[in-house]
XYZ file of C-alpha atoms in Angstrom:
459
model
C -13.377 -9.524 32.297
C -9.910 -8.402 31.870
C -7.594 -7.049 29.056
C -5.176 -10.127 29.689
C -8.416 -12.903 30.051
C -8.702 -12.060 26.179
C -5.125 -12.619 25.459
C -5.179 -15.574 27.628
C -7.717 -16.594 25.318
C -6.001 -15.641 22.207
C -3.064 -17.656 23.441
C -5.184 -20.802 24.047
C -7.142 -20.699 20.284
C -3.975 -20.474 18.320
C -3.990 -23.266 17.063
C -7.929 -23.095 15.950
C -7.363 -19.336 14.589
C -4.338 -21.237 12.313
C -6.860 -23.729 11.008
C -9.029 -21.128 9.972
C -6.739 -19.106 8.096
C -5.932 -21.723 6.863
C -9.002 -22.670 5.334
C -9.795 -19.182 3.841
C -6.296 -19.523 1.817
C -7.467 -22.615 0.606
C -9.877 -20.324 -1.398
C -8.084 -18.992 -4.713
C -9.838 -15.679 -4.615
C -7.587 -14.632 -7.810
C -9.780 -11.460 -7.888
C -8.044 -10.055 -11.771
C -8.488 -13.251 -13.568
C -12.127 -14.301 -14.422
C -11.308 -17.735 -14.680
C -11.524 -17.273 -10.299
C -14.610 -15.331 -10.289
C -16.587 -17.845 -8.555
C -13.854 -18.812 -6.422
C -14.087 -15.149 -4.805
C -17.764 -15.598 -4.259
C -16.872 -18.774 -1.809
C -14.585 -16.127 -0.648
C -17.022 -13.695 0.191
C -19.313 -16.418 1.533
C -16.673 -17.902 4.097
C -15.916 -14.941 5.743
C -19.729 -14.151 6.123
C -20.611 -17.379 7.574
C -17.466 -16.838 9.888
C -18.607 -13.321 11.316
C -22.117 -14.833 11.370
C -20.343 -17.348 13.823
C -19.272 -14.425 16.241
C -22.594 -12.523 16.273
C -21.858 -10.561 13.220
C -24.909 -9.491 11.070
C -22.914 -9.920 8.157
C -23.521 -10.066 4.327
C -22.295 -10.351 1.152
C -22.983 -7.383 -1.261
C -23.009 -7.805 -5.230
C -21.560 -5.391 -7.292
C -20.539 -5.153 -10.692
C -17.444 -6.963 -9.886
C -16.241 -9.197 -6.627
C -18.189 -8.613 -3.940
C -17.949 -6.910 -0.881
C -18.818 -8.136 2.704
C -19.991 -6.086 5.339
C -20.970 -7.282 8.962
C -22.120 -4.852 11.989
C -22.283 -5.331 15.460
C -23.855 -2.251 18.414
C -22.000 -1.725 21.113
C -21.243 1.142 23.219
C -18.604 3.794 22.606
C -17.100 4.605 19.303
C -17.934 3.671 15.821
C -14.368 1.303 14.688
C -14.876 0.321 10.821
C -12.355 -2.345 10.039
C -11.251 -2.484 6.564
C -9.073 -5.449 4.828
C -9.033 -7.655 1.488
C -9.642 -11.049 0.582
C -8.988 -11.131 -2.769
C -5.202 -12.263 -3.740
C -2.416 -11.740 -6.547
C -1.725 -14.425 -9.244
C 0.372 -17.319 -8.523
C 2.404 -16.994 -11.956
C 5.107 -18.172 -11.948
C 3.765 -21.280 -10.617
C 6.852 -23.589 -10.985
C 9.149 -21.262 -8.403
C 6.612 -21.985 -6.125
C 8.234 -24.879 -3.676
C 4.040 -26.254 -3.250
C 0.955 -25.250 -3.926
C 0.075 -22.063 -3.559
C -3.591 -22.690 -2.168
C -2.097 -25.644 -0.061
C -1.165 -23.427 2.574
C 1.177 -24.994 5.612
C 3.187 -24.104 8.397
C 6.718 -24.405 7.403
C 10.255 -23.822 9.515
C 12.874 -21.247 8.196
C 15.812 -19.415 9.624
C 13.891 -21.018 13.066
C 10.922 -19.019 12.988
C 7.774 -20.689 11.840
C 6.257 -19.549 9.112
C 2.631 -20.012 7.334
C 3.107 -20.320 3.635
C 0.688 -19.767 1.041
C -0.515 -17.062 -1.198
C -2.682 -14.330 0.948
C -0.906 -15.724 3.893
C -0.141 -11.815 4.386
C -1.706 -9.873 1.988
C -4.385 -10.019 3.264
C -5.870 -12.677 4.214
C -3.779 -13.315 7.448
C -3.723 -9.704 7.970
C -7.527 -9.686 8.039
C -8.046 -12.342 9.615
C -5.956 -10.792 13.078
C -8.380 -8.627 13.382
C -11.415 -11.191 13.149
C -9.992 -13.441 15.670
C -9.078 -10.545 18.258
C -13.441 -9.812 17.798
C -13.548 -13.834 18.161
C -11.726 -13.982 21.559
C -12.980 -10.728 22.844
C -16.611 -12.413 22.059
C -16.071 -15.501 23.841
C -14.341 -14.010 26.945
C -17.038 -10.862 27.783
C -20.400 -12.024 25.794
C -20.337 -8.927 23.723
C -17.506 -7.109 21.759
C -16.399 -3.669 23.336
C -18.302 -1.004 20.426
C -19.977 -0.606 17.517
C -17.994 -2.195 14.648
C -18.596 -2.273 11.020
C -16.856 -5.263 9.025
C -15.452 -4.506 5.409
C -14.123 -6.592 3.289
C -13.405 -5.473 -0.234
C -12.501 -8.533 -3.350
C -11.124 -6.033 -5.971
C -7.855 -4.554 -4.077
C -5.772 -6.690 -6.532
C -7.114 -5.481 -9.366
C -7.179 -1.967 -9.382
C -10.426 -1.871 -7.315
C -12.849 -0.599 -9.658
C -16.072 -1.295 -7.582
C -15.147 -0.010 -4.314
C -15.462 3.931 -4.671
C -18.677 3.544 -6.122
C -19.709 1.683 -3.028
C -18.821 3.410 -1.175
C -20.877 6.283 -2.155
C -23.764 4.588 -2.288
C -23.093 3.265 1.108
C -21.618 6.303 2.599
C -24.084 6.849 5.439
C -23.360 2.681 6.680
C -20.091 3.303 6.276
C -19.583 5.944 8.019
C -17.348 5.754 11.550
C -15.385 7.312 14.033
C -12.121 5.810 12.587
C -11.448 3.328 9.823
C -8.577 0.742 10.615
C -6.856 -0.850 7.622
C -4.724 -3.942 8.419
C -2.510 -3.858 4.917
C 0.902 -2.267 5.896
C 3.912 -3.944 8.387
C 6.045 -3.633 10.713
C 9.577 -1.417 10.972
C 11.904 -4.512 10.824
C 10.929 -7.359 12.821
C 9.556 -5.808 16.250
C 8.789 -2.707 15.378
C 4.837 -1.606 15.509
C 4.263 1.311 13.179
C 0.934 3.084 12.416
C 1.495 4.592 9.213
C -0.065 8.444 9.095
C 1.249 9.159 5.761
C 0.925 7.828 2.134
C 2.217 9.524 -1.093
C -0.048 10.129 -4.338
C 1.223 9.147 -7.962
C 1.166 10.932 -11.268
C 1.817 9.858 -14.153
C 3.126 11.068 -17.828
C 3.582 9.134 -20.730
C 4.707 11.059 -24.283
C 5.712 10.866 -26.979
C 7.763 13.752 -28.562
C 8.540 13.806 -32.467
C 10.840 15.889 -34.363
C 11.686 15.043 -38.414
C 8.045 13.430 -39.886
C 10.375 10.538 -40.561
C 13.493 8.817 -39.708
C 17.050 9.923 -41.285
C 19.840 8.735 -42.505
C 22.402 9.748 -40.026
C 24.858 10.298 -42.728
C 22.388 12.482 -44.828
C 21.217 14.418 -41.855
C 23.399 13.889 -38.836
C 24.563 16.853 -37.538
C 22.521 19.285 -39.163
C 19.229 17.713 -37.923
C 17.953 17.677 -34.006
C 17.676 14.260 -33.400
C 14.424 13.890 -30.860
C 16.036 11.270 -28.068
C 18.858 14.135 -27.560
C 16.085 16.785 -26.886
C 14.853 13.969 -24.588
C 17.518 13.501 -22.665
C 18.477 16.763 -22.112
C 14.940 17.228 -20.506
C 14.663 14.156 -18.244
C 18.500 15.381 -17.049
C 17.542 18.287 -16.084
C 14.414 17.118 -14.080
C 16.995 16.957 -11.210
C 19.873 19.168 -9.865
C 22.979 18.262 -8.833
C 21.653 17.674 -5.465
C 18.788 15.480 -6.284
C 16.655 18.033 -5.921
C 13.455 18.286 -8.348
C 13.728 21.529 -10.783
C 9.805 22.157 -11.663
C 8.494 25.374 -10.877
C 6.785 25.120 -7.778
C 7.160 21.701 -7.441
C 7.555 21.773 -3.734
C 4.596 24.028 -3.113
C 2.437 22.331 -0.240
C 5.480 20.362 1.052
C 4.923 20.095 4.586
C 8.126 19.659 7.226
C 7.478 16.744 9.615
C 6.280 17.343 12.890
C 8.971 17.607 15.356
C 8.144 14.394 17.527
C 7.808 12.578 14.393
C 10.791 13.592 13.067
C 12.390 11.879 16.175
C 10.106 9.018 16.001
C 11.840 8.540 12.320
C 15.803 9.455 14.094
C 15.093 6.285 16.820
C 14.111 4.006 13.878
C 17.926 3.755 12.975
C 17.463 3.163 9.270
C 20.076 1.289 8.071
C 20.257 2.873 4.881
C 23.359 1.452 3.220
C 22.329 -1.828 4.117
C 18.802 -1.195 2.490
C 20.537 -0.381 -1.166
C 23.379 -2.625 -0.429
C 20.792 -6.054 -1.110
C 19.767 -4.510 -3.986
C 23.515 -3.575 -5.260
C 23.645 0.304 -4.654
C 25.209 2.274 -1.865
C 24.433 5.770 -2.115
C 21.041 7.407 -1.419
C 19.615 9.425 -4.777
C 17.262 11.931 -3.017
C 17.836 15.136 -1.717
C 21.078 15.464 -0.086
C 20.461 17.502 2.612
C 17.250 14.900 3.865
C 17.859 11.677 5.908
C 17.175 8.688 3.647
C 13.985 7.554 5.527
C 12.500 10.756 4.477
C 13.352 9.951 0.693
C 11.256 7.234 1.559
C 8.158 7.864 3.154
C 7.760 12.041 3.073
C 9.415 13.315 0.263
C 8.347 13.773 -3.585
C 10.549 12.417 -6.109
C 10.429 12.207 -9.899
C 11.272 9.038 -11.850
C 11.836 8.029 -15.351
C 10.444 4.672 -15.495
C 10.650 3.940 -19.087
C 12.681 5.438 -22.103
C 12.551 4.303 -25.893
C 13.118 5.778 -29.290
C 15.119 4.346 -32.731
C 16.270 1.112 -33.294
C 17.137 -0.739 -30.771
C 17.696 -4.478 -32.036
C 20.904 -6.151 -32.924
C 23.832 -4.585 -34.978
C 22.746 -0.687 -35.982
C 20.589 1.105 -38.024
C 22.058 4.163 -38.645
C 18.911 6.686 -38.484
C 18.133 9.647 -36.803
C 14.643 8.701 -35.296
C 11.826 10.515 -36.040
C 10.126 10.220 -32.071
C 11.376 9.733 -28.649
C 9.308 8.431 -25.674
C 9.156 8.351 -21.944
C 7.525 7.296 -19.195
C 7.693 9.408 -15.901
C 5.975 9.323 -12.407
C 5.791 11.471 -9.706
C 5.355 10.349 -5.940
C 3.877 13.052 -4.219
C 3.482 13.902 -0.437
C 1.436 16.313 1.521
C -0.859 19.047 0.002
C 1.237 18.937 -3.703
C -1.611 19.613 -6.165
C -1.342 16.735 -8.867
C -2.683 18.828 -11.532
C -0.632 22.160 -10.698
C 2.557 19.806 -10.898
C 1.150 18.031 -14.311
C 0.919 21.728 -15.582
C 4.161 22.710 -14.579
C 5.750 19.706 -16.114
C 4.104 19.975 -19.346
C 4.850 23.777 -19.355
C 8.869 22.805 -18.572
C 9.063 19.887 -21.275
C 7.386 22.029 -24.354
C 9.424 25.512 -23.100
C 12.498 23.277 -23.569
C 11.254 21.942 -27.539
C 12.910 23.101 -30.612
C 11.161 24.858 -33.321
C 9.132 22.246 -35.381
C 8.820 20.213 -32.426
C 5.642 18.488 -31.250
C 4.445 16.559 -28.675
C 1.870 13.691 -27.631
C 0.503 13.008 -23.914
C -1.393 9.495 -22.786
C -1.857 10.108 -19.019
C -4.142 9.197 -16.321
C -5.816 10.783 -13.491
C -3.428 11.843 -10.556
C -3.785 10.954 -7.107
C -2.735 13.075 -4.128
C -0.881 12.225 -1.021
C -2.980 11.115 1.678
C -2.144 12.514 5.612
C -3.400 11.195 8.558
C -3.975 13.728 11.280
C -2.083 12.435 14.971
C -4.284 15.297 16.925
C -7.142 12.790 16.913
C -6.271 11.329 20.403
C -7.174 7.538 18.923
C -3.743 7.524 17.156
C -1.960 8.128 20.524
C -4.050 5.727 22.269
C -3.362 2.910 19.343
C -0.357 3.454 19.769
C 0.789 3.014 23.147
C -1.471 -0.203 22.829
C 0.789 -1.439 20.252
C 3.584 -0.396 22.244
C 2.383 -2.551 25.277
C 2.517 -5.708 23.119
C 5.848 -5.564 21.325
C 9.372 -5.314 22.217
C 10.361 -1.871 20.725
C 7.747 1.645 20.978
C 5.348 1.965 18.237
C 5.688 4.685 15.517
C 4.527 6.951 13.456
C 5.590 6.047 10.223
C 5.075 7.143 6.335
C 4.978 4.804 3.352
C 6.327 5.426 0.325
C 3.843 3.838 -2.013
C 0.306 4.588 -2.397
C -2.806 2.842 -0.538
C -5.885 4.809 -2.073
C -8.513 3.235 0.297
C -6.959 6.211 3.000
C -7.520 8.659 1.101
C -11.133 7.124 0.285
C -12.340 6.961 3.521
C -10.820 10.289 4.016
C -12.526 12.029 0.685
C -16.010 10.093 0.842
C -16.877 9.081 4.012
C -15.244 12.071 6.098
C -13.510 9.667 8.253
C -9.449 9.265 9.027
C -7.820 5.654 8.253
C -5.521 4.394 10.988
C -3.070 1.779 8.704
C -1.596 -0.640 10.812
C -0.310 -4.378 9.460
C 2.297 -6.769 10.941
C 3.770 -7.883 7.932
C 7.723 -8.349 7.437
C 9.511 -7.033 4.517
C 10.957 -10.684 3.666
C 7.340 -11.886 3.239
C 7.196 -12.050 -0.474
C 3.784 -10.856 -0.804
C 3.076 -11.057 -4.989
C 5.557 -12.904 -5.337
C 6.236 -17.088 -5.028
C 6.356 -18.631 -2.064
C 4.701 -15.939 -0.177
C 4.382 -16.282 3.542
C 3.242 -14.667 7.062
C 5.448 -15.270 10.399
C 3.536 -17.332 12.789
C 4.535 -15.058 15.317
C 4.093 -11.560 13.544
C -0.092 -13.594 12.866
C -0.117 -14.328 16.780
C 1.044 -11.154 17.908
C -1.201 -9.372 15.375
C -4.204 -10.485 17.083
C -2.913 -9.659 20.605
C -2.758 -5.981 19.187
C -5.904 -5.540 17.560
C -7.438 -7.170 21.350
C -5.023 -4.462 23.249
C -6.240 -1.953 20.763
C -9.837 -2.365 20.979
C -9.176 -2.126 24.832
C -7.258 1.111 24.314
C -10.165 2.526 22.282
C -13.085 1.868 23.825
C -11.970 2.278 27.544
C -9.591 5.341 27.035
C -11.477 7.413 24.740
């Protein structure tokens, strides 16, 4: 059978693959509050007996957590591993919701039609695109078009404590030619983009004290260094003039962007002052001589997200405070060594302390920015699938937060992550009143059918 029978066939069960969605959102899979913890077992078991309904040997796997579903199906060709989540944020606050947020319904606005409902797109319709493209593809040819593996994680919401430990123990299942994550969306409203690039985090929170108590500004201003002017002066200086980081070696494994990609990123037209101008700013912060999409998605940057120190409640307290504290992250890119860059900033802040000055650090782990590699010809080939379906070219995008479950697959299981999602930036994911356009749901599954297609008869 032909590439277009399946998307005749998509086209036809619409309306089915809504009322199935629909049903799984029903499900409050609230995967951080344990008040829900059976709630994302029904999860779990819903989505097994659905892939059980398309052939799937699927199952639900305990763990100290949620659990995890897996489902596998031969075929010929390469080894896809399809990755998603069905667990979803908390509702709170539930009065700015306009219904229930696990009474999911198809709603009108701006004269699109829209699926509201919390999960409606992360991830729970994103998943579920991929599940129904399997579904058509099934019921068209008899068989699906490879081998597939099914993964389904119920933790992603909460900081996904069981999944790396899974995945080791499961490394040799898991294991795949390429691992396809459906949690990421599109560049504007008809734009396809296969993200290839994700940045890491770091983080330092500390605490720097100067006098072993707090002083009377009148007693002791001016002759005593008072510690939120030492802090100042170092978070200042983090940056130069031209918003460019000041650590030693901070930009050490920086890598330029590939040439095609770069014009990939030119085409996209970012609108930059109308991105800052909904949230009230105008002028981009980052390095001057970039282009503001690569401030976004392939640049490092430095960030003070939190700053506190004396009194700070109402009318004054003259005093000199004894401490001064901050919070700072870095969003890293490329091959920048987290702990080489937690050294360096450590070594910068304490060079820069006065005599009798100490300091305190409460820090987790770094992460490191995760980079997919575009030489493995199934990015190409995804792409001009995605291409075929859509109005505008795909592309090869970065994002500018982090997505561990890349790098996972990456670090444990040896395999590269192709992220591609069809969600819209106006689709209020964690937020009330989330929702997932009909059309972005409809189209989604088209993809993953032209993709599979691509895959399996290109490669």
């Amino acid at each position: 059978m032909s590439l277009e029978t399946v998307l005749s066939r998509i086209d036809q069960d619409l309306p089915s693959s809504i009322d199935r969605l629909m049903e799984l959102l029903r499900i409050p899979s609230i995967s951080t509050d344990p008040a829900y913890k059976d709630d994302c077992q029904t999860a779990a078991d819903w989505l097994v007996a659905d892939l059980q309904s398309i052939g799937i040997d699927a199952q639900k796997r305990q763990t100290p957590g949620h659990p995890m579903v897996v489902g596998h199906i031969d075929g010929p060709g390469p080894h896809i591993l399809f990755y998603g989540h069905y667990d979803v944020q908390p509702v709170d606050p539930l009065e700015l919701w306009d219904r229930d947020p696990f009474d999911p319904a198809l709603e009108e606005v701006d004269g699109h039609k829209v699926i509201r409902g919390r999960g409606s797109s992360d991830d729970k319709g994103q998943l579920m695109t991929f599940v129904e493209a399997c579904r058509a593809w099934k019921a068209v040819n008899g068989s699906l078009p490879c081998k597939i593996t099914f993964f389904f994680e119920g933790e992603e919401e909460s900081g996904s404590p069981s999944l790396i430990p899974f995945m080791q123990d499961n490394s040799e299942e898991l294991k795949s030619d390429i691992a396809l994550i459906c949690d990421t969306g599109l560049f504007g409203d008809s734009t396809p983009t296969i993200v290839t690039m994700l940045r890491g985090l770091l983080g330092e929170d500390f605490t720097i004290t100067g006098p072993d108590r707090d002083l009377h500004s009148g007693m002791y201003g001016g002759i005593a260094m008072n510690p939120i002017r030492v802090l100042t002066r170092i978070l200042a200086d983090l940056h130069d003039d031209t918003g460019r980081i000041t650590l030693p070696g901070f930009y050490d494994g920086v890598e330029e962007l590939p040439e095609d990609v770069l014009a990939q990123w030119q085409g996209l037209n970012f609108d930059h002052e109308s991105f800052l101008g909904e949230v009230g700013l105008k002028d981009p912060a980052g390095e001057q001589d970039r282009m503001p999409i690569e401030m976004i998605w392939s640049r490092p940057t430095c960030d003070v997200n939190g700053i506190w120190g004396g009194y700070t409640g109402a009318g004054f307290k003259t005093v000199l405070p004894s401490q001064a504290s901050a919070k700072v992250s870095f969003r890293l890119v490329s091959k920048q060594d987290p702990n080489a860059i937690r050294k360096a900033f450590r070594e910068y802040v304490e060079s820069r302390l006065p005599e009798g000055f100490s300091i305190e650090y409460r820090s987790d782990k770094g992460s490191p920015g995760s980079q997919m590699s575009i030489d493995n010809p199934m990015f190409e080939q995804a792409r001009l699938a995605l291409s075929d379906e859509w109005p505008n070219p795909a592309a090869y995008v970065g994002c500018g937060g982090s997505i561990p479950i890349a790098g996972y697959f990456k670090d444990i299981l040896g395999t590269d992550a192709m992220l591609i999602g069809f969600g819209k930036d106006d689709d209020q994911i964690h937020s009330p009143n989330e929702k997932y356009d009909l059309s972005s749901f409809h189209h989604g599954v088209r993809s993953w059918a032209r993709i599979l297609d691509a895959l399996t008869k290109r490669g």
